[in-house]
Amino acid sequence: MSDFETTAAGGGSATAASATTMSSEPGTQAAQLKKVKKQKVLLMGKSGSGKSSMRSIIFSNYLARDTRRLGATIDIDLSHVKFLGNLTLNLWDCGGQEAFMENYLSQQRAHVFSNVGVLIYVFDIESRDVERDLATYVNIISALVQYSREAKVFVLIHKMDLVHPSTREQVFEERVSIVRRKTAEAVAIVRKQKPEYPASASVSEGSGMIPDIDLDMQLFATSIWDQSLYKAWASIIHDLVPNLGVIETQLASLGVAIDADEILLFERTSFLVVSKWTSPEGETNPWGDRFERMSNILKAWKHTCSKFTGTPRNAEQFSDFEYKMGPNFSMFVTKFTTNTYILVCMPPGEARFNSAKLNVAAARPWFKFLDGPVVAPASAGGTPREGTGSGGGGQLHQQHPQEYGI
Amino acid sequence: MSSAFLQTDNGHPASFDTDDATQPQSQTSPTRRSLVRCISPAVLNLERVFEQNRQRLQKKDGVPAPAAKVSDQASVPQTKGKPRLLLMGQRRSGKSSISSVVFHKLPPSETLFLESTARIQKDSLNSFMEFQVWDFPGQIDIFDNPNFTFDIDAIFGEIGALIWVIDAQDDYLESVARLNSTILNLQRGYPHINIEVFIHKVDGLSDDYKLDIQRDVTIRIQDELSDQGIENAPVNFHLTSIYDHSIFEAFSKVIQKLIPRLGQLEAMLTNLCRTCRFEKAYLFDVNTKIYIATDNTPEDMASYEICSDYVDVIIDFTEVYGSPEWKRSDEWRARLEGPPWLQTLENQVACEFAESGMVLADAQRPIMLREVDRFLALVAIMKEGSYDKMPQINMNVDVVVKGLIEFFEITKTKTGIAAVGGGTPGAVAVEGGGDGRL
Ligand SMILES: Nc1nc2c(ncn2[C@@H]2O[C@H](COP(=O)(O)OP(=O)(O)OP(=O)(O)O)[C@@H](O)[C@H]2O)c(=O)[nH]1
Ligand SMILES: Nc1nc2c(ncn2[C@@H]2O[C@H](COP(=O)(O)OP(=O)(O)O)[C@@H](O)[C@H]2O)c(=O)[nH]1
Ligand SMILES: [Mg+2]
Ligand SMILES: [Mg+2]
């Protein structure tokens, strides 16, 4: 430790000029922070398309190969997934056998399709009867638009691992255009029946063309056997996370303060990327798939550790992971708040590294709100770290790790 | 400060020594990469030692090298001395899958798309030891082929091991019969060739069933051989699958038999474990995740698995954040080397090699990894609570790494490059954030 303080002193004013503060947050933060949020998420698609498999991998620590043991879901399998401290996903895993589907669309229609925040619709790329799949899909979309106009739709073209790698992109693109067209048609029909739904501004009425969809829809190619699963589900989760703006601002402050090139924040169980910050230098990193790749790697690593230690997969498996690649770069992944892990990629340098680790530890209280409903702070402008020697309303200091040490 | 294993990166792509000229494919695979980029051209050539070893062995056992040897060498000069692994077995038994997964990092699920192999597929692998992997089409029988006469000696002359792949999920009687006749053929001219039987695709089979198959196959081979009057043929059995670590572990065993002075390597690791109180240490070939040596504590699949996955994680981290594809800007470097640091980045780091540490949550057991050279990494599982002793441990590891480098240096040819300081990473001993000179 003592070596380190010497260096830190040397680096004291390193980039003091550029040191950003987290001021202004504490006072306003509590007011801005939202209470616990509940979201109804429908998971639909034909039987065997892989709905239960995906949810078990993402939220219940299944390995991809464990999903072979899953049986068909009977009716609706409802689960409440706690994501971070203040988001609850009410996940409706809807068994996809035809009889069930018909039932959702008739008797249970209002029950199933009301108050939906997100619909995740899964297409099995191996399915023989594409026309029929699409017909069912159109019926589901119609019901959704009827009862939950605001719902977001995610369409997953799934089991892409079964398509030859050289044609994957093309196969996916073809599906995307078909699904988009069908969606637009479905929305148009509902709109005709219910004229009180205004069309979006971009639609030129009366032009005789299919109107633009005002449905918020995204499509992904997925497979449980690779990282594509994490890309899709991170997008699904991303917009649902409360207080995203606050998280992003604070990650940015932290990133600048510790001189990082990239920071990723993961949810503890799923290892989905909740939020990320990248420096201008980091933006030049050509690996565009690195976020889902990191989720995939770290989740697999968690499973490896669990197998080795014999502790349950949902238990905490590792606390600290450091990697220094000589004079190229350094990084660490560590437990951050109760519900999150943080990954920091930064320039090389021993002193810089130690300082960053201390500063990340010091910044923990700032992200406390990730772990639960916010408790009103004791005093106005009260910083989560009152009383520490940091001074200045909870500013995070650049390269002054000794202030936070021990 | 520069060592033989690391050059400061000025944007020059890693250049390879002319020694590689005979080795056109060796550096092409894009997924292969040393942990620290732009490393010196120093390539470890064990082939010479291997060759000596082989000849000595043959002499000792009084079996003269086959007569055709000399002329044969002339006909295939480029493969001289490189241990060769031959993959043989029935069609669709999984040979190409094995070689793609182990040596080309193909995800196991993508082997579904592999096409049937029409001709012998030769791979040259430039790793800590240069060797070749020959993947044979399943349908040809090299000893009894009506259409073509194989130069048997060209195939088996340089051989390190014959790997015979049997599909455990299929009827294997014919495969076993062919294996038997192959062994009999080989016993005549090449009795030293290790025969490694991979009882393959055992994923999804129960443990009992696996053992039953292994027992059955073993007996069928032994019976046939002893009927022919052959005892103690060098035949070994491995249960393997590309869907887990077993295939890597099996290859580790196969390759360790080809390493000269393996005992010395093992002794170094055993020593390290004693002085640092490590539970287990492995020396990995980073590209293939084959371990080429471990300490003398009993074999333990679980610790091999976690160490091997650790190497995987580090490779991924390196590729995403440390690959030459992401070249940092000059401004980035200038800022980091400017005031108040006023040191090159190279001087700001404590260790010039890639190093990593990780703490398992259950009992605070750390695992550490240290790059040894562009091919090898040391991975060790430590005992609980050793984290406090990291500075001493690091020093011990430095010493061993130095020893390992020397071990491989001995066989290195004089290449004309200033291979200076290669074995003397002395500066590394100043550990633990001792950059306080500022
Ligand atoms: N190849 C491949 N198989 C998958 C993938 N995802 C799921 N599967 C397999 O598909 C089968 C069916 O998966 P489930 O998750 O039970 O399907 P489901 O959509 O929940 O079906 P219902 O509950 O009947 O509606 C399982 O054997 C999974 O292992 C994938 O991405 N690729
Ligand atoms: N279940 C399982 N399948 C495997 C394994 N190894 C290979 N396969 C499959 O076996 C098939 C034939 O493999 P291939 O490598 O082409 O066989 P080759 O003719 O011996 O080269 C492919 O579909 C592979 O996916 C394994 O360990 N387990
Ligand atoms: Mg299901
Ligand atoms: Mg083949």
Tab-separated table of C-alpha atoms in Angstrom, chain B residues 47-433:
chain	number	residue	atom	x	y	z
B	47	GLU	CA	12.230	-30.235	-33.294
B	48	ARG	CA	15.951	-30.632	-33.108
B	49	VAL	CA	15.782	-32.024	-29.643
B	50	PHE	CA	12.899	-34.157	-30.609
B	51	GLU	CA	14.867	-35.572	-33.470
B	52	GLN	CA	17.846	-36.333	-31.264
B	53	ASN	CA	15.587	-37.923	-28.762
B	54	ARG	CA	13.961	-40.095	-31.309
B	55	GLN	CA	17.202	-41.307	-32.733
B	56	ARG	CA	18.576	-41.981	-29.304
B	57	LEU	CA	15.504	-43.966	-28.403
B	58	GLN	CA	15.753	-46.026	-31.511
B	59	LYS	CA	19.389	-46.714	-30.923
B	60	LYS	CA	18.889	-47.634	-27.316
B	61	ASP	CA	16.222	-50.132	-28.157
B	62	GLY	CA	18.375	-51.600	-30.836
B	63	VAL	CA	15.812	-51.049	-33.499
B	64	PRO	CA	17.543	-49.583	-36.475
B	65	ALA	CA	15.850	-46.768	-38.257
B	66	PRO	CA	14.061	-48.154	-41.274
B	67	ALA	CA	16.301	-48.598	-44.226
B	68	ALA	CA	14.257	-46.480	-46.509
B	69	LYS	CA	14.740	-43.664	-44.113
B	70	VAL	CA	17.393	-41.683	-45.874
B	71	SER	CA	15.854	-41.548	-49.263
B	72	ASP	CA	12.517	-40.832	-47.714
B	73	GLN	CA	13.810	-37.837	-45.882
B	74	ALA	CA	15.038	-36.483	-49.137
B	75	SER	CA	11.620	-36.773	-50.645
B	76	VAL	CA	9.829	-34.931	-47.873
B	77	PRO	CA	12.442	-32.550	-46.578
B	78	GLN	CA	10.057	-29.908	-45.303
B	79	THR	CA	8.590	-32.137	-42.663
B	80	LYS	CA	11.830	-33.344	-41.297
B	81	GLY	CA	11.870	-33.765	-37.594
B	82	LYS	CA	8.429	-32.358	-36.929
B	83	PRO	CA	6.478	-34.772	-34.827
B	84	ARG	CA	3.360	-35.769	-36.644
B	85	LEU	CA	-0.011	-36.729	-35.286
B	86	LEU	CA	-2.101	-38.878	-37.567
B	87	LEU	CA	-5.868	-38.881	-37.159
B	88	MET	CA	-7.436	-42.062	-38.507
B	89	GLY	CA	-10.675	-43.948	-38.146
B	90	GLN	CA	-13.974	-44.615	-39.862
B	91	ARG	CA	-15.874	-42.005	-41.823
B	92	ARG	CA	-17.835	-39.585	-39.633
B	93	SER	CA	-16.157	-40.782	-36.506
B	94	GLY	CA	-15.217	-37.180	-35.766
B	95	LYS	CA	-11.616	-36.756	-36.928
B	96	SER	CA	-12.068	-33.474	-38.772
B	97	SER	CA	-14.230	-32.170	-35.967
B	98	ILE	CA	-11.510	-32.946	-33.461
B	99	SER	CA	-8.809	-31.260	-35.446
B	100	SER	CA	-10.995	-28.202	-36.130
B	101	VAL	CA	-12.068	-27.784	-32.534
B	102	VAL	CA	-8.670	-28.326	-30.961
B	103	PHE	CA	-6.438	-26.646	-33.495
B	104	HIS	CA	-8.702	-24.095	-35.155
B	105	LYS	CA	-11.017	-23.114	-32.339
B	106	LEU	CA	-14.134	-24.058	-34.245
B	107	PRO	CA	-17.143	-23.980	-31.903
B	108	PRO	CA	-18.205	-27.626	-31.451
B	109	SER	CA	-21.730	-26.973	-32.688
B	110	GLU	CA	-20.361	-25.765	-36.015
B	111	THR	CA	-18.796	-29.132	-36.755
B	112	LEU	CA	-22.249	-30.098	-38.002
B	113	PHE	CA	-21.370	-28.202	-41.148
B	114	LEU	CA	-18.042	-29.906	-41.797
B	115	GLU	CA	-17.885	-31.664	-45.084
B	116	SER	CA	-16.537	-35.114	-45.565
B	117	THR	CA	-12.773	-35.150	-45.990
B	118	ALA	CA	-11.721	-36.168	-49.488
B	119	ARG	CA	-7.960	-36.096	-49.203
B	120	ILE	CA	-5.397	-36.081	-46.449
B	121	GLN	CA	-5.658	-32.740	-44.680
B	122	LYS	CA	-2.256	-31.597	-43.462
B	123	ASP	CA	-1.990	-28.945	-40.814
B	124	SER	CA	1.261	-27.482	-39.713
B	125	LEU	CA	1.154	-26.085	-36.252
B	126	ASN	CA	3.678	-23.664	-35.062
B	127	SER	CA	3.378	-23.762	-31.345
B	128	PHE	CA	5.774	-24.274	-28.477
B	129	MET	CA	6.767	-27.247	-30.510
B	130	GLU	CA	6.203	-27.464	-34.192
B	131	PHE	CA	4.159	-30.384	-35.192
B	132	GLN	CA	1.872	-31.578	-37.899
B	133	VAL	CA	-1.612	-32.955	-37.759
B	134	TRP	CA	-2.755	-35.141	-40.628
B	135	ASP	CA	-6.458	-35.724	-40.909
B	136	PHE	CA	-7.212	-38.767	-43.051
B	137	PRO	CA	-10.346	-39.437	-45.047
B	138	GLY	CA	-12.164	-42.256	-43.282
B	139	GLN	CA	-12.799	-44.418	-46.305
B	140	ILE	CA	-9.247	-45.061	-47.415
B	141	ASP	CA	-7.203	-47.892	-46.108
B	142	ILE	CA	-3.587	-46.970	-46.485
B	143	PHE	CA	-2.266	-50.485	-46.115
B	144	ASP	CA	-4.636	-52.100	-48.516
B	145	ASN	CA	-5.714	-49.742	-51.211
B	146	PRO	CA	-6.470	-51.059	-54.675
B	147	ASN	CA	-6.162	-47.695	-56.420
B	148	PHE	CA	-3.175	-46.159	-54.914
B	149	THR	CA	-0.048	-47.237	-53.163
B	150	PHE	CA	0.815	-45.036	-50.267
B	151	ASP	CA	4.364	-44.359	-49.377
B	152	ILE	CA	3.988	-45.923	-45.979
B	153	ASP	CA	7.308	-44.688	-44.846
B	154	ALA	CA	6.567	-41.131	-45.856
B	155	ILE	CA	3.520	-41.330	-43.650
B	156	PHE	CA	4.915	-43.097	-40.638
B	157	GLY	CA	8.553	-42.136	-40.821
B	158	GLU	CA	8.240	-38.963	-38.820
B	159	ILE	CA	5.321	-39.942	-36.746
B	160	GLY	CA	4.726	-38.851	-33.196
B	161	ALA	CA	1.503	-40.708	-32.590
B	162	LEU	CA	-1.309	-42.409	-34.387
B	163	ILE	CA	-4.690	-41.318	-33.071
B	164	TRP	CA	-7.445	-43.763	-33.923
B	165	VAL	CA	-10.932	-42.290	-33.525
B	166	ILE	CA	-13.837	-44.614	-32.740
B	167	ASP	CA	-17.428	-43.331	-32.725
B	168	ALA	CA	-18.827	-44.597	-29.435
B	169	GLN	CA	-22.375	-43.777	-30.489
B	170	ASP	CA	-22.138	-46.048	-33.498
B	171	ASP	CA	-21.389	-49.690	-34.157
B	172	TYR	CA	-17.646	-49.874	-33.689
B	173	LEU	CA	-16.791	-53.461	-34.572
B	174	GLU	CA	-15.513	-52.664	-38.043
B	175	SER	CA	-13.487	-49.775	-36.734
B	176	VAL	CA	-11.871	-51.988	-34.119
B	177	ALA	CA	-11.085	-54.605	-36.756
B	178	ARG	CA	-9.390	-52.012	-38.955
B	179	LEU	CA	-7.504	-50.653	-35.995
B	180	ASN	CA	-6.246	-54.138	-35.217
B	181	SER	CA	-4.923	-54.675	-38.701
B	182	THR	CA	-3.329	-51.230	-38.667
B	183	ILE	CA	-1.559	-51.991	-35.409
B	184	LEU	CA	-0.316	-55.302	-36.812
B	185	ASN	CA	1.008	-53.571	-39.894
B	186	LEU	CA	2.752	-50.927	-37.847
B	187	GLN	CA	4.278	-53.393	-35.433
B	188	ARG	CA	6.440	-54.686	-38.244
B	189	GLY	CA	8.223	-51.479	-39.181
B	190	TYR	CA	7.391	-48.922	-36.555
B	191	PRO	CA	6.895	-50.573	-33.192
B	192	HIS	CA	7.565	-47.362	-31.271
B	193	ILE	CA	4.666	-45.431	-32.628
B	194	ASN	CA	2.237	-44.627	-29.867
B	195	ILE	CA	-1.256	-45.749	-30.716
B	196	GLU	CA	-3.790	-43.513	-29.037
B	197	VAL	CA	-7.354	-44.751	-29.262
B	198	PHE	CA	-9.956	-42.020	-28.835
B	199	ILE	CA	-13.285	-43.545	-27.918
B	200	HIS	CA	-15.131	-40.516	-29.156
B	201	LYS	CA	-18.555	-38.805	-28.926
B	202	VAL	CA	-19.054	-39.998	-25.386
B	203	ASP	CA	-21.080	-36.897	-24.587
B	204	GLY	CA	-24.554	-37.965	-23.602
B	205	LEU	CA	-23.437	-41.455	-22.584
B	206	SER	CA	-23.676	-42.538	-18.972
B	207	ASP	CA	-20.458	-43.093	-17.051
B	208	ASP	CA	-21.159	-46.796	-16.730
B	209	TYR	CA	-21.774	-47.149	-20.407
B	210	LYS	CA	-18.569	-45.299	-21.248
B	211	LEU	CA	-16.534	-47.653	-19.112
B	212	ASP	CA	-18.256	-50.671	-20.610
B	213	ILE	CA	-17.335	-49.552	-24.086
B	214	GLN	CA	-13.781	-48.821	-23.099
B	215	ARG	CA	-13.458	-52.249	-21.521
B	216	ASP	CA	-14.947	-53.944	-24.547
B	217	VAL	CA	-12.713	-52.136	-27.032
B	218	THR	CA	-9.623	-52.787	-24.941
B	219	ILE	CA	-10.304	-56.488	-24.720
B	220	ARG	CA	-11.010	-56.839	-28.423
B	221	ILE	CA	-7.687	-55.241	-29.258
B	222	GLN	CA	-5.628	-57.055	-26.660
B	223	ASP	CA	-7.057	-60.432	-27.622
B	224	GLU	CA	-6.313	-59.898	-31.270
B	225	LEU	CA	-2.784	-58.701	-30.599
B	226	SER	CA	-1.896	-61.548	-28.279
B	227	ASP	CA	-3.316	-64.018	-30.795
B	228	GLN	CA	-0.735	-62.593	-33.143
B	229	GLY	CA	1.958	-62.925	-30.520
B	230	ILE	CA	2.286	-59.245	-29.732
B	231	GLU	CA	2.386	-58.157	-26.121
B	232	ASN	CA	2.891	-54.710	-24.668
B	233	ALA	CA	2.157	-52.777	-27.784
B	234	PRO	CA	2.031	-49.056	-26.925
B	235	VAL	CA	-1.755	-48.696	-27.122
B	236	ASN	CA	-3.575	-46.173	-24.907
B	237	PHE	CA	-7.271	-45.384	-24.548
B	238	HIS	CA	-9.063	-42.079	-24.002
B	239	LEU	CA	-12.749	-41.243	-23.658
B	240	THR	CA	-13.354	-38.035	-25.587
B	241	SER	CA	-15.914	-35.528	-26.787
B	242	ILE	CA	-15.559	-32.196	-28.538
B	243	TYR	CA	-18.341	-30.808	-26.365
B	244	ASP	CA	-16.269	-30.753	-23.199
B	245	HIS	CA	-12.676	-30.649	-21.987
B	246	SER	CA	-12.003	-34.335	-22.514
B	247	ILE	CA	-10.653	-33.924	-26.034
B	248	PHE	CA	-8.129	-31.306	-24.882
B	249	GLU	CA	-7.092	-33.392	-21.943
B	250	ALA	CA	-6.577	-36.407	-24.205
B	251	PHE	CA	-4.455	-34.389	-26.602
B	252	SER	CA	-2.443	-33.130	-23.665
B	253	LYS	CA	-1.576	-36.679	-22.737
B	254	VAL	CA	-0.700	-37.564	-26.313
B	255	ILE	CA	1.535	-34.569	-26.799
B	256	GLN	CA	3.285	-34.805	-23.459
B	257	LYS	CA	4.729	-38.108	-24.585
B	258	LEU	CA	6.459	-36.275	-27.402
B	259	ILE	CA	8.099	-33.643	-25.248
B	260	PRO	CA	11.755	-34.175	-24.565
B	261	ARG	CA	12.841	-33.795	-20.942
B	262	LEU	CA	9.255	-33.618	-19.750
B	263	GLY	CA	10.400	-34.733	-16.319
B	264	GLN	CA	12.468	-31.614	-15.924
B	265	LEU	CA	9.497	-29.403	-16.737
B	266	GLU	CA	7.365	-31.274	-14.258
B	267	ALA	CA	9.998	-30.909	-11.584
B	268	MET	CA	10.029	-27.148	-12.073
B	269	LEU	CA	6.280	-26.960	-11.618
B	270	THR	CA	6.353	-29.274	-8.615
B	271	ASN	CA	8.926	-27.030	-7.048
B	272	LEU	CA	6.871	-23.953	-7.717
B	273	CYS	CA	3.839	-25.528	-6.090
B	274	ARG	CA	5.858	-26.338	-3.013
B	275	THR	CA	7.442	-22.947	-2.562
B	276	CYS	CA	4.282	-20.975	-3.314
B	277	ARG	CA	1.876	-23.401	-1.716
B	278	PHE	CA	-0.070	-23.789	-4.934
B	279	GLU	CA	-2.657	-26.517	-5.155
B	280	LYS	CA	-1.959	-27.213	-8.789
B	281	ALA	CA	-0.010	-25.651	-11.632
B	282	TYR	CA	-0.250	-26.166	-15.379
B	283	LEU	CA	1.876	-25.058	-18.253
B	284	PHE	CA	-0.511	-24.396	-21.126
B	285	ASP	CA	-0.074	-24.100	-24.809
B	286	VAL	CA	-2.300	-21.066	-25.120
B	287	ASN	CA	-3.539	-21.629	-28.656
B	288	THR	CA	-4.772	-25.149	-28.172
B	289	LYS	CA	-5.377	-25.225	-24.408
B	290	ILE	CA	-3.318	-28.366	-24.314
B	291	TYR	CA	-1.318	-28.580	-21.111
B	292	ILE	CA	2.186	-29.646	-21.749
B	293	ALA	CA	3.186	-30.211	-18.143
B	294	THR	CA	1.828	-30.126	-14.628
B	295	ASP	CA	3.194	-30.672	-11.130
B	296	ASN	CA	3.343	-34.125	-9.583
B	297	THR	CA	0.165	-33.983	-7.511
B	298	PRO	CA	-2.479	-36.444	-8.685
B	299	GLU	CA	-4.318	-35.742	-11.896
B	300	ASP	CA	-7.436	-33.729	-11.406
B	301	MET	CA	-9.871	-33.072	-14.213
B	302	ALA	CA	-11.702	-30.342	-12.294
B	303	SER	CA	-8.656	-28.165	-11.862
B	304	TYR	CA	-7.603	-28.702	-15.455
B	305	GLU	CA	-11.033	-27.540	-16.559
B	306	ILE	CA	-11.060	-24.339	-14.598
B	307	CYS	CA	-7.492	-23.471	-15.598
B	308	SER	CA	-8.260	-24.182	-19.211
B	309	ASP	CA	-11.380	-21.998	-19.087
B	310	TYR	CA	-9.286	-19.320	-17.448
B	311	VAL	CA	-6.991	-19.344	-20.464
B	312	ASP	CA	-10.082	-19.015	-22.647
B	313	VAL	CA	-11.316	-15.976	-20.773
B	314	ILE	CA	-7.922	-14.321	-21.048
B	315	ILE	CA	-7.756	-15.032	-24.769
B	316	ASP	CA	-11.164	-13.402	-25.224
B	317	PHE	CA	-10.270	-10.383	-23.130
B	318	THR	CA	-7.086	-10.037	-25.110
B	319	GLU	CA	-8.822	-10.249	-28.422
B	320	VAL	CA	-11.450	-7.691	-27.529
B	321	TYR	CA	-9.263	-5.133	-25.795
B	322	GLY	CA	-5.705	-5.972	-26.740
B	323	SER	CA	-5.747	-6.983	-30.371
B	324	PRO	CA	-3.722	-5.141	-32.982
B	325	GLU	CA	-7.028	-4.368	-34.678
B	326	TRP	CA	-7.672	-1.838	-31.982
B	327	LYS	CA	-4.693	0.370	-32.351
B	328	ARG	CA	-4.610	3.178	-29.843
B	329	SER	CA	-3.985	6.645	-31.207
B	330	ASP	CA	-0.767	8.571	-30.773
B	331	GLU	CA	-2.627	11.183	-28.738
B	332	TRP	CA	-3.786	8.503	-26.357
B	333	ARG	CA	-0.242	7.399	-25.731
B	334	ALA	CA	1.085	10.944	-25.586
B	335	ARG	CA	-1.424	11.881	-22.924
B	336	LEU	CA	-0.668	8.826	-20.830
B	337	GLU	CA	3.057	9.356	-21.068
B	338	GLY	CA	2.873	13.097	-20.548
B	339	PRO	CA	2.923	14.962	-17.272
B	340	PRO	CA	2.849	14.017	-14.528
B	341	TRP	CA	3.789	10.483	-15.509
B	342	LEU	CA	6.664	11.379	-17.770
B	343	GLN	CA	7.394	7.748	-18.411
B	344	THR	CA	6.780	5.491	-21.308
B	345	LEU	CA	3.876	3.131	-20.788
B	346	GLU	CA	6.415	0.338	-20.836
B	347	ASN	CA	7.995	1.837	-17.758
B	348	GLN	CA	4.705	2.376	-16.019
B	349	VAL	CA	3.899	-1.307	-15.853
B	350	ALA	CA	5.234	-3.666	-13.252
B	351	CYS	CA	5.303	-6.713	-15.440
B	352	GLU	CA	5.991	-6.730	-19.119
B	353	PHE	CA	4.252	-10.046	-19.644
B	354	ALA	CA	0.558	-10.651	-19.571
B	355	GLU	CA	-0.488	-11.489	-16.031
B	356	SER	CA	-3.787	-12.093	-14.383
B	357	GLY	CA	-5.286	-13.035	-11.062
B	358	MET	CA	-8.778	-13.938	-9.959
B	359	VAL	CA	-10.340	-14.782	-6.615
B	360	LEU	CA	-12.937	-17.519	-6.311
B	361	ALA	CA	-15.657	-16.391	-3.979
B	362	ASP	CA	-16.152	-19.638	-2.080
B	363	ALA	CA	-12.975	-19.811	-0.094
B	364	GLN	CA	-11.080	-16.833	-1.377
B	365	ARG	CA	-8.955	-19.139	-3.455
B	366	PRO	CA	-7.051	-17.183	-6.061
B	367	ILE	CA	-6.084	-18.435	-9.482
B	368	MET	CA	-3.216	-16.835	-11.316
B	369	LEU	CA	-1.976	-16.794	-14.871
B	370	ARG	CA	1.324	-15.625	-16.243
B	371	GLU	CA	2.438	-15.504	-19.818
B	372	VAL	CA	5.703	-17.355	-20.354
B	373	ASP	CA	6.317	-16.682	-24.004
B	374	ARG	CA	4.279	-16.260	-27.120
B	375	PHE	CA	2.954	-19.790	-26.878
B	376	LEU	CA	2.920	-20.741	-23.242
B	377	ALA	CA	1.224	-19.593	-20.102
B	378	LEU	CA	1.509	-20.753	-16.531
B	379	VAL	CA	-1.779	-21.155	-14.655
B	380	ALA	CA	-1.982	-22.069	-11.002
B	381	ILE	CA	-4.670	-22.580	-8.407
B	382	MET	CA	-3.556	-21.140	-5.125
B	383	LYS	CA	-4.461	-22.019	-1.585
B	384	GLU	CA	-6.927	-20.032	0.434
B	385	GLY	CA	-5.753	-16.705	1.627
B	386	SER	CA	-2.592	-16.628	-0.473
B	387	TYR	CA	-3.595	-13.310	-1.898
B	388	ASP	CA	-1.730	-11.472	0.835
B	389	LYS	CA	1.477	-13.137	-0.179
B	390	MET	CA	1.230	-12.076	-3.782
B	391	PRO	CA	4.505	-10.129	-3.835
B	392	GLN	CA	6.568	-13.152	-2.743
B	393	ILE	CA	4.550	-15.411	-4.982
B	394	ASN	CA	5.156	-13.129	-7.918
B	395	MET	CA	8.863	-13.262	-7.281
B	396	ASN	CA	8.856	-17.028	-7.201
B	397	VAL	CA	6.802	-17.139	-10.339
B	398	ASP	CA	9.300	-14.815	-11.997
B	399	VAL	CA	12.075	-17.227	-11.212
B	400	VAL	CA	10.186	-20.182	-12.588
B	401	VAL	CA	9.134	-18.321	-15.696
B	402	LYS	CA	12.754	-17.468	-16.242
B	403	GLY	CA	13.643	-21.107	-15.811
B	404	LEU	CA	10.994	-22.164	-18.259
B	405	ILE	CA	12.205	-19.685	-20.812
B	406	GLU	CA	15.725	-21.019	-20.421
B	407	PHE	CA	14.456	-24.539	-20.754
B	408	PHE	CA	13.052	-23.728	-24.152
B	409	GLU	CA	15.926	-21.424	-25.104
B	410	ILE	CA	18.402	-24.262	-24.929
B	411	THR	CA	16.972	-25.742	-28.032
B	412	LYS	CA	16.550	-22.500	-29.839
B	413	THR	CA	18.728	-22.007	-32.854
B	414	LYS	CA	20.892	-19.033	-33.213
B	415	THR	CA	18.762	-16.919	-35.433
B	416	GLY	CA	20.828	-13.818	-35.908
B	417	ILE	CA	18.340	-11.727	-34.048
B	418	ALA	CA	19.556	-9.969	-31.012
B	419	ALA	CA	17.872	-12.416	-28.754
B	420	VAL	CA	19.323	-10.521	-25.881
B	421	GLY	CA	18.032	-10.570	-22.400
B	422	GLY	CA	15.568	-13.206	-23.377
B	423	GLY	CA	16.096	-15.267	-20.339
B	424	THR	CA	16.711	-12.403	-18.018
B	425	PRO	CA	13.607	-10.478	-17.313
B	426	GLY	CA	15.406	-9.162	-14.282
B	427	ALA	CA	13.498	-5.946	-14.039
B	428	VAL	CA	10.350	-7.811	-13.290
B	429	ALA	CA	11.443	-8.477	-9.761
B	430	VAL	CA	10.614	-4.911	-8.827
B	431	GLU	CA	7.049	-5.797	-8.099
B	432	GLY	CA	3.991	-4.559	-6.344
B	433	GLY	CA	3.403	-1.128	-7.738
